[in-house]
Structure formats: C-alpha cells, structure tokens
Amino acid sequence: MDQVKVTERVQKQLFELQDLQYRDFQAKLLPTIEKETVIGVRMPVLRKFAKGYGKTEEAKEFLKILPHQYYDENNLHAMLINRMKEPAVFEALDRFLPYVDNWATCDLLSPVAFRHYPDGLEKAVERWISSDLTYTIRFGI
C-alpha cells in the first residue's frame, strides 16, 4: 500500500469527524504542540473510529507510518497500539514513543498486551525510563 495514500485517507476521515470547538479547547491543554496540528476529534468519536479502523488491513500500514502530521493521528496510532494483543506491541511502542510530544497522547497509551507479557514489559520499562525523551520516560513510569 502507498503510505501517502493511507495518510491522506486517514487525514480525510479525521477531518470529517472534526469538532472545531473541541480543537480549540484541546489546543489550550497542549502547550507543547501547535494548534494547527490539532484536528479536534473528540475522544469517544476517535475511539469508535479506531475500533472499526483497527480491523482493516490499512491500519497495519498506518502503524508503519511515522511521524504523523497531526495530534489526532498520533492518538489514533496510540489507540491502535492499545488494541494489539501480541508481543509485537513492544516493537510498535519503541517505534512510536520517540514521536510522542505531549502528555495526552502519552497517557492514552495502555496496551492490552501488557497483561499477557509481563516479562517483556519489565524489560521494556527499563529501556523506556532510561531514555532521554521526556514522554518516553513518562510512559515508562
């Protein structure tokens, strides 16, 4: 699949779900990112979108695309990682965490796979908390 086309499709779908008042509200809470990078998709709407989108083959391709242009794309990425149930979640997080640039996306991450792979989690946490990246450390903690 063409990554540019995947990105364009996802962005188009996210902009169709946009709530401008919510965007303005969110932007005030996110001092580390530019307002122009916030589309403004409400979290329940984004969760519903992620649930359906996560079942597609395109979602697997989307997870390979980094960095993202928009905050909401990063949140979608985090939600797709959260749905992962296999040990590949650790590799997906190692690829994604360097691009996390705000507390909200960081705190959104809570993969279900962690319950099934406690040994892998312990090793990953050690790696994340020894990072020099603020939000990677925050996630590790």
Short mmCIF file of N, CA and C in Angstrom, two decimals:
data_model
loop_
_atom_site.label_atom_id
_atom_site.label_comp_id
_atom_site.label_asym_id
_atom_site.label_seq_id
_atom_site.Cartn_x
_atom_site.Cartn_y
_atom_site.Cartn_z
N MET A 1 0.82 -1.20 0.00
CA MET A 1 0.00 0.00 0.00
C MET A 1 0.86 1.25 0.00
N ASP A 2 0.40 2.25 -0.66
CA ASP A 2 1.10 3.52 -0.74
C ASP A 2 0.87 4.29 0.57
N GLN A 3 1.95 4.57 1.29
CA GLN A 3 1.83 5.24 2.59
C GLN A 3 1.25 6.65 2.47
N VAL A 4 1.53 7.33 1.39
CA VAL A 4 0.98 8.67 1.19
C VAL A 4 -0.54 8.59 1.07
N LYS A 5 -1.03 7.62 0.32
CA LYS A 5 -2.48 7.45 0.15
C LYS A 5 -3.14 7.05 1.46
N VAL A 6 -2.48 6.19 2.23
CA VAL A 6 -3.01 5.80 3.54
C VAL A 6 -3.13 7.03 4.43
N THR A 7 -2.08 7.82 4.47
CA THR A 7 -2.09 9.03 5.29
C THR A 7 -3.19 9.99 4.83
N GLU A 8 -3.30 10.18 3.55
CA GLU A 8 -4.33 11.09 3.02
C GLU A 8 -5.73 10.60 3.38
N ARG A 9 -5.97 9.28 3.28
CA ARG A 9 -7.29 8.73 3.61
C ARG A 9 -7.61 8.92 5.09
N VAL A 10 -6.63 8.64 5.94
CA VAL A 10 -6.85 8.78 7.38
C VAL A 10 -7.11 10.24 7.72
N GLN A 11 -6.30 11.13 7.19
CA GLN A 11 -6.50 12.55 7.48
C GLN A 11 -7.87 13.02 7.01
N LYS A 12 -8.29 12.60 5.83
CA LYS A 12 -9.61 12.97 5.30
C LYS A 12 -10.71 12.49 6.26
N GLN A 13 -10.60 11.25 6.71
CA GLN A 13 -11.60 10.69 7.63
C GLN A 13 -11.60 11.44 8.96
N LEU A 14 -10.44 11.78 9.46
CA LEU A 14 -10.36 12.51 10.73
C LEU A 14 -10.94 13.91 10.59
N PHE A 15 -10.66 14.58 9.49
CA PHE A 15 -11.23 15.91 9.29
C PHE A 15 -12.76 15.86 9.15
N GLU A 16 -13.28 14.75 8.66
CA GLU A 16 -14.74 14.59 8.59
C GLU A 16 -15.35 14.46 9.98
N LEU A 17 -14.56 14.08 10.95
CA LEU A 17 -15.01 13.91 12.34
C LEU A 17 -14.67 15.12 13.21
N GLN A 18 -14.14 16.15 12.61
CA GLN A 18 -13.63 17.32 13.33
C GLN A 18 -14.73 18.09 14.06
N ASP A 19 -14.37 18.56 15.25
CA ASP A 19 -15.21 19.46 16.04
C ASP A 19 -14.31 20.66 16.38
N LEU A 20 -14.57 21.79 15.74
CA LEU A 20 -13.69 22.95 15.88
C LEU A 20 -13.65 23.50 17.31
N GLN A 21 -14.78 23.47 18.02
CA GLN A 21 -14.78 23.94 19.40
C GLN A 21 -13.91 23.03 20.27
N TYR A 22 -13.98 21.75 20.02
CA TYR A 22 -13.16 20.81 20.77
C TYR A 22 -11.68 21.02 20.43
N ARG A 23 -11.38 21.28 19.16
CA ARG A 23 -10.00 21.56 18.76
C ARG A 23 -9.44 22.73 19.54
N ASP A 24 -10.21 23.81 19.62
CA ASP A 24 -9.75 25.00 20.34
C ASP A 24 -9.53 24.69 21.82
N PHE A 25 -10.43 23.92 22.41
CA PHE A 25 -10.31 23.52 23.81
C PHE A 25 -9.06 22.66 24.01
N GLN A 26 -8.88 21.65 23.17
CA GLN A 26 -7.73 20.75 23.28
C GLN A 26 -6.42 21.50 23.13
N ALA A 27 -6.36 22.40 22.17
CA ALA A 27 -5.12 23.12 21.90
C ALA A 27 -4.65 23.89 23.13
N LYS A 28 -5.58 24.40 23.92
CA LYS A 28 -5.21 25.13 25.14
C LYS A 28 -4.58 24.21 26.18
N LEU A 29 -4.94 22.94 26.15
CA LEU A 29 -4.42 21.97 27.12
C LEU A 29 -3.09 21.35 26.71
N LEU A 30 -2.65 21.66 25.51
CA LEU A 30 -1.46 21.02 24.94
C LEU A 30 -0.40 22.06 24.59
N PRO A 31 0.29 22.60 25.58
CA PRO A 31 1.24 23.68 25.31
C PRO A 31 2.47 23.26 24.50
N THR A 32 2.72 21.96 24.40
CA THR A 32 3.92 21.51 23.68
C THR A 32 3.68 21.32 22.19
N ILE A 33 2.44 21.51 21.72
CA ILE A 33 2.19 21.32 20.29
C ILE A 33 1.45 22.53 19.71
N GLU A 34 1.60 22.72 18.42
CA GLU A 34 0.99 23.84 17.72
C GLU A 34 -0.50 23.57 17.48
N LYS A 35 -1.31 24.59 17.65
CA LYS A 35 -2.76 24.47 17.46
C LYS A 35 -3.10 23.93 16.06
N GLU A 36 -2.32 24.31 15.07
CA GLU A 36 -2.58 23.89 13.69
C GLU A 36 -2.45 22.39 13.50
N THR A 37 -1.80 21.72 14.44
CA THR A 37 -1.63 20.27 14.32
C THR A 37 -2.74 19.50 15.02
N VAL A 38 -3.70 20.21 15.59
CA VAL A 38 -4.84 19.56 16.26
C VAL A 38 -6.04 19.62 15.33
N ILE A 39 -6.56 18.45 14.94
CA ILE A 39 -7.75 18.41 14.10
C ILE A 39 -8.99 18.67 14.95
N GLY A 40 -9.07 18.02 16.11
CA GLY A 40 -10.18 18.24 17.01
C GLY A 40 -11.24 17.16 16.96
N VAL A 41 -10.82 15.90 16.99
CA VAL A 41 -11.76 14.78 17.03
C VAL A 41 -11.95 14.41 18.50
N ARG A 42 -13.20 14.44 18.95
CA ARG A 42 -13.49 14.08 20.34
C ARG A 42 -13.08 12.63 20.60
N MET A 43 -12.61 12.37 21.81
CA MET A 43 -12.06 11.05 22.14
C MET A 43 -13.07 9.91 21.94
N PRO A 44 -14.32 10.02 22.37
CA PRO A 44 -15.24 8.90 22.11
C PRO A 44 -15.43 8.62 20.62
N VAL A 45 -15.42 9.68 19.82
CA VAL A 45 -15.57 9.53 18.37
C VAL A 45 -14.31 8.87 17.80
N LEU A 46 -13.15 9.30 18.27
CA LEU A 46 -11.90 8.71 17.79
C LEU A 46 -11.78 7.25 18.22
N ARG A 47 -12.23 6.92 19.42
CA ARG A 47 -12.21 5.53 19.88
C ARG A 47 -13.09 4.65 18.99
N LYS A 48 -14.25 5.15 18.67
CA LYS A 48 -15.17 4.40 17.79
C LYS A 48 -14.53 4.21 16.42
N PHE A 49 -13.93 5.27 15.90
CA PHE A 49 -13.26 5.18 14.60
C PHE A 49 -12.12 4.16 14.68
N ALA A 50 -11.31 4.23 15.73
CA ALA A 50 -10.16 3.33 15.89
C ALA A 50 -10.62 1.87 15.97
N LYS A 51 -11.73 1.64 16.63
CA LYS A 51 -12.23 0.26 16.76
C LYS A 51 -12.54 -0.33 15.39
N GLY A 52 -13.22 0.43 14.55
CA GLY A 52 -13.53 -0.05 13.21
C GLY A 52 -12.31 -0.08 12.30
N TYR A 53 -11.54 0.98 12.36
CA TYR A 53 -10.35 1.09 11.50
C TYR A 53 -9.32 0.02 11.86
N GLY A 54 -9.21 -0.30 13.13
CA GLY A 54 -8.23 -1.28 13.58
C GLY A 54 -8.44 -2.67 13.00
N LYS A 55 -9.62 -2.94 12.47
CA LYS A 55 -9.93 -4.24 11.88
C LYS A 55 -9.54 -4.31 10.40
N THR A 56 -9.03 -3.21 9.86
CA THR A 56 -8.69 -3.17 8.43
C THR A 56 -7.21 -3.48 8.21
N GLU A 57 -6.91 -3.91 7.00
CA GLU A 57 -5.51 -4.13 6.62
C GLU A 57 -4.77 -2.80 6.56
N GLU A 58 -5.47 -1.75 6.20
CA GLU A 58 -4.85 -0.43 6.10
C GLU A 58 -4.30 0.02 7.45
N ALA A 59 -4.93 -0.37 8.54
CA ALA A 59 -4.47 0.02 9.87
C ALA A 59 -3.06 -0.50 10.13
N LYS A 60 -2.76 -1.68 9.65
CA LYS A 60 -1.42 -2.23 9.81
C LYS A 60 -0.39 -1.36 9.09
N GLU A 61 -0.77 -0.86 7.93
CA GLU A 61 0.11 0.02 7.17
C GLU A 61 0.25 1.37 7.88
N PHE A 62 -0.85 1.87 8.42
CA PHE A 62 -0.84 3.15 9.14
C PHE A 62 0.16 3.11 10.30
N LEU A 63 0.24 1.98 10.99
CA LEU A 63 1.16 1.84 12.12
C LEU A 63 2.63 1.90 11.70
N LYS A 64 2.90 1.70 10.43
CA LYS A 64 4.28 1.78 9.92
C LYS A 64 4.67 3.21 9.58
N ILE A 65 3.70 4.10 9.51
CA ILE A 65 3.94 5.48 9.06
C ILE A 65 4.24 6.37 10.26
N LEU A 66 5.43 6.90 10.29
CA LEU A 66 5.84 7.85 11.32
C LEU A 66 6.85 8.80 10.71
N PRO A 67 6.87 10.04 11.10
CA PRO A 67 5.97 10.68 12.06
C PRO A 67 4.65 11.07 11.40
N HIS A 68 3.68 11.41 12.23
CA HIS A 68 2.39 11.88 11.75
C HIS A 68 2.38 13.41 11.81
N GLN A 69 1.54 13.99 11.00
CA GLN A 69 1.43 15.45 10.95
C GLN A 69 0.53 16.00 12.06
N TYR A 70 -0.49 15.23 12.45
CA TYR A 70 -1.50 15.74 13.37
C TYR A 70 -1.54 14.99 14.70
N TYR A 71 -1.86 15.74 15.72
CA TYR A 71 -2.07 15.20 17.08
C TYR A 71 -3.08 14.06 17.05
N ASP A 72 -4.16 14.23 16.32
CA ASP A 72 -5.22 13.23 16.28
C ASP A 72 -4.73 11.94 15.60
N GLU A 73 -3.84 12.07 14.64
CA GLU A 73 -3.25 10.88 14.02
C GLU A 73 -2.41 10.12 15.05
N ASN A 74 -1.67 10.86 15.86
CA ASN A 74 -0.89 10.22 16.92
C ASN A 74 -1.80 9.51 17.91
N ASN A 75 -2.93 10.13 18.25
CA ASN A 75 -3.86 9.48 19.16
C ASN A 75 -4.46 8.23 18.54
N LEU A 76 -4.76 8.28 17.25
CA LEU A 76 -5.24 7.09 16.56
C LEU A 76 -4.17 6.01 16.60
N HIS A 77 -2.94 6.38 16.34
CA HIS A 77 -1.82 5.44 16.39
C HIS A 77 -1.76 4.78 17.77
N ALA A 78 -1.87 5.59 18.83
CA ALA A 78 -1.83 5.07 20.19
C ALA A 78 -2.99 4.10 20.43
N MET A 79 -4.16 4.45 19.96
CA MET A 79 -5.32 3.57 20.15
C MET A 79 -5.16 2.25 19.42
N LEU A 80 -4.54 2.29 18.25
CA LEU A 80 -4.30 1.04 17.52
C LEU A 80 -3.27 0.18 18.25
N ILE A 81 -2.26 0.81 18.81
CA ILE A 81 -1.28 0.06 19.62
C ILE A 81 -1.97 -0.54 20.84
N ASN A 82 -2.85 0.21 21.47
CA ASN A 82 -3.56 -0.29 22.65
C ASN A 82 -4.33 -1.56 22.34
N ARG A 83 -4.80 -1.71 21.13
CA ARG A 83 -5.61 -2.88 20.74
C ARG A 83 -4.76 -4.11 20.42
N MET A 84 -3.45 -3.93 20.27
CA MET A 84 -2.58 -5.04 19.93
C MET A 84 -2.55 -6.06 21.06
N LYS A 85 -2.55 -7.34 20.68
CA LYS A 85 -2.56 -8.41 21.68
C LYS A 85 -1.34 -9.31 21.60
N GLU A 86 -0.43 -8.98 20.72
CA GLU A 86 0.74 -9.83 20.52
C GLU A 86 2.00 -9.12 21.02
N PRO A 87 3.08 -9.87 21.21
CA PRO A 87 4.31 -9.27 21.72
C PRO A 87 4.92 -8.20 20.81
N ALA A 88 4.46 -8.12 19.57
CA ALA A 88 4.95 -7.07 18.66
C ALA A 88 4.59 -5.69 19.18
N VAL A 89 3.77 -5.62 20.21
CA VAL A 89 3.39 -4.33 20.80
C VAL A 89 4.63 -3.57 21.29
N PHE A 90 5.62 -4.28 21.79
CA PHE A 90 6.82 -3.63 22.31
C PHE A 90 7.62 -2.95 21.19
N GLU A 91 7.72 -3.62 20.06
CA GLU A 91 8.39 -3.02 18.91
C GLU A 91 7.59 -1.81 18.40
N ALA A 92 6.28 -1.95 18.36
CA ALA A 92 5.42 -0.83 17.92
C ALA A 92 5.58 0.37 18.84
N LEU A 93 5.68 0.14 20.13
CA LEU A 93 5.87 1.24 21.08
C LEU A 93 7.26 1.86 20.94
N ASP A 94 8.27 1.04 20.77
CA ASP A 94 9.63 1.57 20.60
C ASP A 94 9.72 2.47 19.36
N ARG A 95 8.97 2.12 18.32
CA ARG A 95 8.96 2.95 17.11
C ARG A 95 8.16 4.24 17.34
N PHE A 96 7.07 4.17 18.09
CA PHE A 96 6.15 5.29 18.25
C PHE A 96 6.55 6.29 19.33
N LEU A 97 7.05 5.81 20.45
CA LEU A 97 7.32 6.69 21.59
C LEU A 97 8.21 7.89 21.27
N PRO A 98 9.23 7.78 20.44
CA PRO A 98 10.04 8.98 20.13
C PRO A 98 9.25 10.12 19.49
N TYR A 99 8.07 9.82 18.95
CA TYR A 99 7.26 10.84 18.29
C TYR A 99 6.16 11.39 19.19
N VAL A 100 6.02 10.85 20.37
CA VAL A 100 5.01 11.35 21.31
C VAL A 100 5.54 12.66 21.89
N ASP A 101 4.75 13.73 21.70
CA ASP A 101 5.23 15.07 22.07
C ASP A 101 4.29 15.81 23.03
N ASN A 102 3.43 15.04 23.72
CA ASN A 102 2.51 15.68 24.64
C ASN A 102 2.00 14.67 25.67
N TRP A 103 1.52 15.21 26.79
CA TRP A 103 1.06 14.37 27.89
C TRP A 103 -0.19 13.56 27.52
N ALA A 104 -1.08 14.11 26.72
CA ALA A 104 -2.35 13.45 26.44
C ALA A 104 -2.15 12.16 25.62
N THR A 105 -1.34 12.24 24.59
CA THR A 105 -1.07 11.04 23.80
C THR A 105 -0.32 10.02 24.63
N CYS A 106 0.64 10.49 25.40
CA CYS A 106 1.41 9.60 26.27
C CYS A 106 0.49 8.84 27.23
N ASP A 107 -0.39 9.58 27.88
CA ASP A 107 -1.26 8.97 28.89
C ASP A 107 -2.38 8.12 28.28
N LEU A 108 -2.61 8.26 27.01
CA LEU A 108 -3.60 7.46 26.30
C LEU A 108 -3.12 6.02 26.10
N LEU A 109 -1.82 5.84 26.05
CA LEU A 109 -1.25 4.51 25.80
C LEU A 109 -1.45 3.57 26.98
N SER A 110 -2.10 2.45 26.71
CA SER A 110 -2.33 1.41 27.72
C SER A 110 -2.64 0.08 27.00
N PRO A 111 -1.63 -0.51 26.38
CA PRO A 111 -1.85 -1.72 25.57
C PRO A 111 -2.37 -2.92 26.37
N VAL A 112 -3.36 -3.59 25.82
CA VAL A 112 -3.91 -4.79 26.47
C VAL A 112 -2.88 -5.90 26.51
N ALA A 113 -1.93 -5.90 25.60
CA ALA A 113 -0.92 -6.96 25.54
C ALA A 113 -0.04 -6.99 26.78
N PHE A 114 0.06 -5.89 27.50
CA PHE A 114 0.91 -5.86 28.69
C PHE A 114 0.51 -6.93 29.71
N ARG A 115 -0.76 -7.22 29.80
CA ARG A 115 -1.23 -8.24 30.76
C ARG A 115 -0.71 -9.63 30.43
N HIS A 116 -0.45 -9.86 29.15
CA HIS A 116 -0.05 -11.20 28.70
C HIS A 116 1.46 -11.40 28.62
N TYR A 117 2.21 -10.31 28.69
CA TYR A 117 3.66 -10.41 28.52
C TYR A 117 4.40 -9.63 29.60
N PRO A 118 4.24 -10.02 30.87
CA PRO A 118 4.87 -9.26 31.95
C PRO A 118 6.40 -9.24 31.88
N ASP A 119 7.01 -10.30 31.40
CA ASP A 119 8.47 -10.32 31.30
C ASP A 119 8.95 -9.30 30.27
N GLY A 120 8.29 -9.27 29.14
CA GLY A 120 8.64 -8.29 28.11
C GLY A 120 8.39 -6.88 28.58
N LEU A 121 7.36 -6.70 29.37
CA LEU A 121 7.03 -5.37 29.89
C LEU A 121 8.12 -4.88 30.84
N GLU A 122 8.60 -5.74 31.71
CA GLU A 122 9.63 -5.33 32.66
C GLU A 122 10.90 -4.86 31.94
N LYS A 123 11.31 -5.59 30.92
CA LYS A 123 12.49 -5.20 30.15
C LYS A 123 12.25 -3.89 29.40
N ALA A 124 11.06 -3.74 28.85
CA ALA A 124 10.74 -2.53 28.09
C ALA A 124 10.70 -1.31 29.00
N VAL A 125 10.13 -1.46 30.19
CA VAL A 125 10.06 -0.33 31.13
C VAL A 125 11.46 0.15 31.48
N GLU A 126 12.37 -0.77 31.71
CA GLU A 126 13.76 -0.39 32.00
C GLU A 126 14.35 0.43 30.85
N ARG A 127 14.04 0.02 29.63
CA ARG A 127 14.54 0.71 28.44
C ARG A 127 13.90 2.11 28.34
N TRP A 128 12.61 2.18 28.57
CA TRP A 128 11.90 3.46 28.42
C TRP A 128 12.30 4.48 29.48
N ILE A 129 12.46 4.05 30.72
CA ILE A 129 12.80 5.03 31.76
C ILE A 129 14.26 5.48 31.67
N SER A 130 15.07 4.76 30.92
CA SER A 130 16.46 5.21 30.74
C SER A 130 16.62 6.07 29.48
N SER A 131 15.52 6.37 28.82
CA SER A 131 15.55 7.22 27.62
C SER A 131 15.88 8.66 27.99
N ASP A 132 16.25 9.44 27.01
CA ASP A 132 16.45 10.87 27.23
C ASP A 132 15.25 11.68 26.70
N LEU A 133 14.18 11.00 26.32
CA LEU A 133 12.98 11.64 25.80
C LEU A 133 11.90 11.74 26.90
N THR A 134 11.43 12.93 27.15
CA THR A 134 10.51 13.20 28.25
C THR A 134 9.30 12.27 28.26
N TYR A 135 8.62 12.15 27.13
CA TYR A 135 7.38 11.39 27.13
C TYR A 135 7.61 9.88 27.07
N THR A 136 8.77 9.45 26.62
CA THR A 136 9.12 8.04 26.70
C THR A 136 9.35 7.67 28.16
N ILE A 137 10.05 8.53 28.89
CA ILE A 137 10.26 8.29 30.33
C ILE A 137 8.92 8.30 31.06
N ARG A 138 8.09 9.30 30.76
CA ARG A 138 6.77 9.38 31.41
C ARG A 138 5.98 8.09 31.17
N PHE A 139 5.99 7.60 29.95
CA PHE A 139 5.27 6.37 29.64
C PHE A 139 5.86 5.20 30.44
N GLY A 140 7.17 5.12 30.50
CA GLY A 140 7.83 4.04 31.24
C GLY A 140 7.46 4.04 32.71
N ILE A 141 7.35 5.22 33.26
CA ILE A 141 7.00 5.34 34.69
C ILE A 141 5.56 4.91 34.89
#
